[in-house]
Short mmCIF file of C-alpha atoms in Angstrom, two decimals:
data_model
loop_
_atom_site.label_atom_id
_atom_site.label_comp_id
_atom_site.label_asym_id
_atom_site.label_seq_id
_atom_site.Cartn_x
_atom_site.Cartn_y
_atom_site.Cartn_z
CA UNK A 3 108.51 36.75 -38.33
CA UNK A 4 106.20 35.18 -35.98
CA UNK A 5 102.76 35.88 -36.16
CA UNK A 6 101.30 37.87 -33.27
CA UNK A 7 97.62 37.58 -32.04
CA UNK A 8 95.15 40.08 -33.80
CA UNK A 9 92.28 39.77 -30.87
CA UNK A 10 93.47 40.21 -27.42
CA UNK A 11 90.29 38.11 -26.07
CA UNK A 12 91.07 35.36 -27.97
CA UNK A 13 94.55 35.06 -27.29
CA UNK A 14 93.30 35.47 -22.94
CA UNK A 15 90.74 32.66 -24.23
CA UNK A 16 93.77 30.54 -25.19
CA UNK A 17 95.64 30.92 -22.38
CA UNK A 18 92.97 30.52 -20.00
CA UNK A 19 91.82 27.33 -21.48
CA UNK A 20 95.12 25.83 -21.62
CA UNK A 21 95.44 26.10 -18.23
CA UNK A 22 92.25 24.25 -17.39
CA UNK A 23 93.36 21.61 -19.82
CA UNK A 24 96.55 21.33 -18.00
CA UNK A 25 95.26 21.51 -14.42
CA UNK A 26 92.27 19.34 -15.11
CA UNK A 27 94.55 16.65 -16.99
CA UNK A 28 97.01 16.92 -14.71
CA UNK A 29 94.88 16.17 -11.62
CA UNK A 30 93.04 13.59 -13.59
CA UNK A 31 95.95 10.84 -12.27
CA UNK A 32 95.55 11.82 -8.76
CA UNK A 33 92.36 10.57 -8.00
CA UNK A 34 93.38 6.99 -9.13
CA UNK A 35 96.94 7.15 -7.48
CA UNK A 36 94.70 7.94 -3.91
CA UNK A 37 91.98 5.25 -4.58
CA UNK A 38 95.02 3.07 -4.91
CA UNK A 39 96.97 3.92 -1.83
CA UNK A 40 93.75 4.19 0.04
CA UNK A 41 92.73 0.82 -1.22
CA UNK A 42 96.24 -0.31 -1.33
CA UNK A 43 95.37 -2.36 -4.44
CA UNK A 44 95.33 -1.82 -7.64
CA UNK A 45 92.98 -4.88 -8.53
CA UNK A 46 90.42 -3.19 -11.22
CA UNK A 47 92.67 -1.23 -12.86
CA UNK A 48 94.04 -2.52 -16.10
CA UNK A 49 98.06 -3.12 -16.00
CA UNK A 50 98.53 -2.32 -19.91
CA UNK A 51 96.95 0.74 -19.81
CA UNK A 52 99.54 1.65 -17.21
CA UNK A 53 102.21 0.67 -19.12
CA UNK A 54 101.11 1.97 -22.53
CA UNK A 55 100.27 5.32 -20.48
CA UNK A 56 104.15 5.92 -19.10
CA UNK A 57 105.58 5.50 -22.54
CA UNK A 58 102.65 7.74 -24.12
CA UNK A 59 103.50 10.69 -21.86
CA UNK A 60 106.99 9.99 -22.66
CA UNK A 61 106.57 10.44 -26.61
CA UNK A 62 104.49 13.16 -26.12
CA UNK A 63 107.29 15.33 -23.41
CA UNK A 64 109.89 14.61 -26.07
CA UNK A 65 107.61 16.65 -29.16
CA UNK A 66 106.17 19.16 -26.24
CA UNK A 67 109.42 19.99 -25.31
CA UNK A 68 111.60 19.78 -28.54
CA UNK A 69 109.43 22.03 -30.10
CA UNK A 70 108.99 24.64 -27.41
CA UNK A 71 112.74 25.01 -26.85
CA UNK A 72 114.52 24.48 -29.37
CA UNK A 73 114.77 27.24 -31.94
CA UNK A 74 116.82 25.04 -34.73
CA UNK A 75 113.45 22.91 -34.48
CA UNK A 76 111.03 25.91 -34.90
CA UNK A 77 112.87 27.10 -37.51
CA UNK A 78 112.35 23.97 -39.34
CA UNK A 79 108.42 24.10 -38.79
CA UNK A 80 108.21 27.85 -39.74
CA UNK A 81 110.21 26.40 -42.90
CA UNK A 82 107.31 23.29 -43.24
CA UNK A 83 104.17 25.54 -42.73
CA UNK A 84 105.19 29.10 -43.35
CA UNK A 85 107.00 31.66 -41.42
CA UNK A 86 104.18 34.38 -40.50
CA UNK A 87 102.42 30.78 -38.06
CA UNK A 88 102.81 30.62 -34.68
CA UNK A 89 104.64 27.74 -32.68
CA UNK A 90 101.57 25.35 -31.95
CA UNK A 91 102.73 24.33 -28.37
CA UNK A 92 102.29 26.20 -25.01
CA UNK A 93 103.67 26.56 -21.82
CA UNK A 94 100.69 24.34 -20.53
CA UNK A 95 101.62 21.61 -22.66
CA UNK A 96 105.27 21.57 -21.87
CA UNK A 97 103.99 21.49 -18.18
CA UNK A 98 101.45 18.94 -18.37
CA UNK A 99 104.04 16.45 -20.42
CA UNK A 100 106.25 16.70 -17.30
CA UNK A 101 103.60 16.35 -14.68
CA UNK A 102 102.12 13.46 -16.59
CA UNK A 103 105.37 11.39 -17.17
CA UNK A 104 106.16 11.61 -13.25
CA UNK A 105 102.07 10.88 -12.30
CA UNK A 106 101.85 7.98 -14.37
CA UNK A 107 105.30 7.00 -13.07
CA UNK A 108 104.48 6.78 -9.59
CA UNK A 109 100.76 4.75 -10.37
CA UNK A 110 103.22 2.01 -12.14
CA UNK A 111 105.07 1.96 -8.87
CA UNK A 112 101.65 1.44 -7.29
CA UNK A 113 101.72 -1.79 -9.53
CA UNK A 114 104.65 -2.91 -8.52
CA UNK A 115 103.76 -2.90 -4.66
CA UNK A 116 100.18 -2.99 -3.71
CA UNK A 117 97.92 -6.13 -4.23
CA UNK A 118 97.69 -7.09 -7.63
CA UNK A 119 95.56 -10.48 -7.46
CA UNK A 120 96.65 -12.54 -10.18
CA UNK A 121 96.75 -9.63 -12.70
CA UNK A 122 99.61 -8.86 -14.67
CA UNK A 123 100.91 -6.71 -18.44
CA UNK A 124 100.25 -8.64 -20.64
CA UNK A 125 102.82 -10.15 -23.50
CA UNK A 126 101.00 -8.18 -26.50
CA UNK A 127 100.88 -4.71 -24.14
CA UNK A 128 104.79 -6.13 -23.83
CA UNK A 129 105.10 -6.51 -27.60
CA UNK A 130 103.37 -3.12 -28.12
CA UNK A 131 106.17 -0.89 -26.13
CA UNK A 132 108.56 -2.88 -27.44
CA UNK A 133 107.49 -1.87 -31.21
CA UNK A 134 107.15 1.69 -30.65
CA UNK A 135 110.10 1.89 -28.84
CA UNK A 136 112.20 0.39 -31.49
CA UNK A 137 110.19 2.50 -34.06
CA UNK A 138 111.03 5.52 -32.46
CA UNK A 139 114.78 4.14 -32.39
CA UNK A 140 114.83 3.55 -35.77
CA UNK A 141 113.42 7.17 -36.43
CA UNK A 142 116.59 8.95 -34.65
CA UNK A 143 118.24 7.08 -36.61
CA UNK A 144 116.32 7.97 -39.79
CA UNK A 145 116.49 11.45 -38.75
CA UNK A 146 120.67 11.90 -37.98
CA UNK A 147 122.47 12.15 -40.98
CA UNK A 148 119.89 14.92 -42.41
CA UNK A 149 119.38 16.56 -39.06
CA UNK A 150 115.43 16.51 -39.59
CA UNK A 151 115.08 17.46 -36.40
CA UNK A 152 111.29 18.65 -36.16
CA UNK A 153 109.91 15.26 -38.29
CA UNK A 154 112.12 13.80 -35.47
CA UNK A 155 109.75 15.01 -32.84
CA UNK A 156 107.26 14.36 -35.45
CA UNK A 157 107.19 10.81 -34.91
CA UNK A 158 106.98 10.71 -31.40
CA UNK A 159 103.92 12.64 -32.26
CA UNK A 160 102.93 10.38 -34.27
CA UNK A 161 103.96 7.29 -32.11
CA UNK A 162 101.97 8.93 -29.19
CA UNK A 163 98.73 9.23 -30.92
CA UNK A 164 98.88 5.83 -31.65
CA UNK A 165 99.97 4.56 -28.40
CA UNK A 166 96.91 6.45 -27.15
CA UNK A 167 94.39 5.08 -29.07
CA UNK A 168 95.90 2.08 -27.84
CA UNK A 169 96.16 2.26 -24.32
CA UNK A 170 92.55 3.65 -23.28
CA UNK A 171 91.02 -0.36 -25.03
CA UNK A 172 92.28 -2.27 -22.35
CA UNK A 173 90.62 -0.54 -19.63
CA UNK A 174 87.36 -0.31 -21.83
CA UNK A 175 87.28 -3.75 -22.55
CA UNK A 176 88.48 -4.68 -18.81
CA UNK A 177 85.24 -2.92 -17.41
CA UNK A 178 83.04 -4.25 -19.94
CA UNK A 179 84.55 -8.13 -19.74
CA UNK A 180 84.32 -8.28 -16.02
CA UNK A 181 80.97 -5.92 -16.57
CA UNK A 182 82.29 -3.79 -13.78
CA UNK A 183 84.44 -0.22 -12.94
CA UNK A 184 85.24 -0.98 -9.42
CA UNK A 185 88.85 -0.12 -8.94
CA UNK A 186 88.84 2.69 -11.61
CA UNK A 187 89.01 6.30 -10.78
CA UNK A 188 85.62 8.38 -11.68
CA UNK A 189 87.80 11.38 -10.74
CA UNK A 190 89.83 10.18 -13.61
CA UNK A 191 87.24 10.11 -16.17
CA UNK A 192 85.99 13.64 -15.17
CA UNK A 193 88.86 15.28 -15.14
CA UNK A 194 90.06 13.92 -18.41
CA UNK A 195 87.37 15.16 -19.93
CA UNK A 196 87.14 18.34 -18.65
CA UNK A 197 90.85 18.85 -20.21
CA UNK A 198 89.92 16.82 -24.06
CA UNK A 199 87.24 19.78 -23.80
CA UNK A 200 89.58 22.91 -23.07
CA UNK A 201 92.53 21.54 -25.36
CA UNK A 202 89.74 21.22 -28.29
CA UNK A 203 88.94 24.90 -26.98
CA UNK A 204 92.67 26.46 -26.85
CA UNK A 205 93.36 24.79 -30.04
CA UNK A 206 90.09 26.40 -31.79
CA UNK A 207 90.90 29.78 -30.08
CA UNK A 208 94.12 30.56 -32.06
CA UNK A 209 92.83 28.78 -35.21
CA UNK A 210 89.96 31.51 -35.43
CA UNK A 211 92.39 34.45 -34.67
CA UNK A 212 95.04 33.62 -37.25
CA UNK A 213 92.39 32.38 -39.69
CA UNK A 214 94.19 29.09 -40.44
CA UNK A 215 93.80 25.91 -39.36
CA UNK A 216 97.33 24.47 -39.53
CA UNK A 217 98.05 25.17 -35.60
CA UNK A 218 95.26 21.85 -36.25
CA UNK A 219 97.13 20.06 -38.36
CA UNK A 220 100.43 21.04 -37.70
CA UNK A 221 100.10 19.95 -33.83
CA UNK A 222 97.96 16.73 -35.24
CA UNK A 223 99.06 14.92 -32.30
CA UNK A 224 97.43 17.27 -29.63
CA UNK A 225 94.23 17.76 -31.77
CA UNK A 226 93.86 13.86 -31.96
CA UNK A 227 95.12 13.58 -28.41
CA UNK A 228 92.14 15.71 -27.12
CA UNK A 229 89.37 14.05 -29.80
CA UNK A 230 89.99 10.28 -28.89
CA UNK A 231 90.51 11.23 -24.68
CA UNK A 232 86.81 12.82 -25.39
CA UNK A 233 85.99 9.52 -27.33
CA UNK A 234 86.85 7.31 -24.81
CA UNK A 235 85.80 9.17 -21.98
CA UNK A 236 83.02 9.10 -23.09
CA UNK A 237 82.64 5.63 -23.18
CA UNK A 238 84.00 5.19 -19.81
CA UNK A 239 81.20 7.46 -18.36
CA UNK A 240 78.85 5.55 -20.27
CA UNK A 241 80.28 2.60 -18.62
CA UNK A 242 80.38 3.91 -15.03
CA UNK A 243 77.29 5.48 -14.81
CA UNK A 244 74.84 3.71 -17.25
CA UNK A 245 76.21 0.32 -18.13
CA UNK A 246 77.98 -0.79 -14.71
CA UNK A 247 76.99 1.51 -11.73
CA UNK A 248 78.60 0.99 -9.11
CA UNK A 249 75.56 0.06 -6.90
CA UNK A 250 75.42 -3.30 -9.30
CA UNK A 251 78.46 -3.97 -9.55
CA UNK A 252 80.47 -6.02 -8.01
CA UNK A 253 84.11 -6.79 -8.14
CA UNK A 254 84.98 -10.36 -9.70
CA UNK A 255 88.35 -11.02 -7.81
CA UNK A 256 89.14 -14.34 -9.31
CA UNK A 257 89.32 -13.08 -12.29
CA UNK A 258 91.86 -10.02 -12.87
CA UNK A 259 93.52 -10.92 -16.15
CA UNK A 260 95.33 -8.38 -18.88
CA UNK A 261 92.98 -7.07 -21.54
CA UNK A 262 94.14 -9.76 -24.26
CA UNK A 263 93.88 -12.86 -22.15
CA UNK A 264 90.09 -13.94 -22.40
CA UNK A 265 90.36 -17.22 -20.18
CA UNK A 266 91.06 -17.26 -15.85
CA UNK A 267 94.08 -19.08 -14.46
CA UNK A 268 92.05 -22.40 -12.66
CA UNK A 269 92.96 -22.61 -8.74
#
């Protein structure tokens, strides 16, 4: 039999923090979409970040939806971690994943239609995406003979955290290279920061109630997603408010290149 909550207060805190996390992470995408729309431009937004973000959220949706809805995967999870353990995916996790795929896809569509100068997705980012999808396909083929469905969705979870680490790096490096954060939404960073803290809090409530760390490493993707996001959000806040504040920033419209291209095109 699956575990039940021992403390009503911790259970309430778990759900409250989970939905705070959902709304923060969900709405963190809107400031960038609105900023792009109001400027009719996506200059200053790194396209590698956008492209990698879409794939990251698709992988995370596959994991969350599979674990949350599939009794077979839930059974395999409990066979691995214990039949008295709670499933580590909550309703807010699934809701966030669905919403994130939609909004990141919308942002990607803005890249296609708005002024982007000479920016483009780098060949290295395209290569990373190709490797990620080929790895996912290989995992599917490996899981089919033995019906190792939990192992399969865990592969998607692992891929999404690797992609999370990779996806933030282009924007951080882009800001450093141009000594500017113009075109990158502060609202995105602040809401992402709040969502990450709330997610860590939600994970902690379940661990404290169950007196077990299984939900922490049983859904290592969510745990690391929150921690990695906190790290990069802190870096972005330092860039925005300390290193490159808006009043000192000037947007370099002649040198808007993806992360891994270190030189500007000559006119």
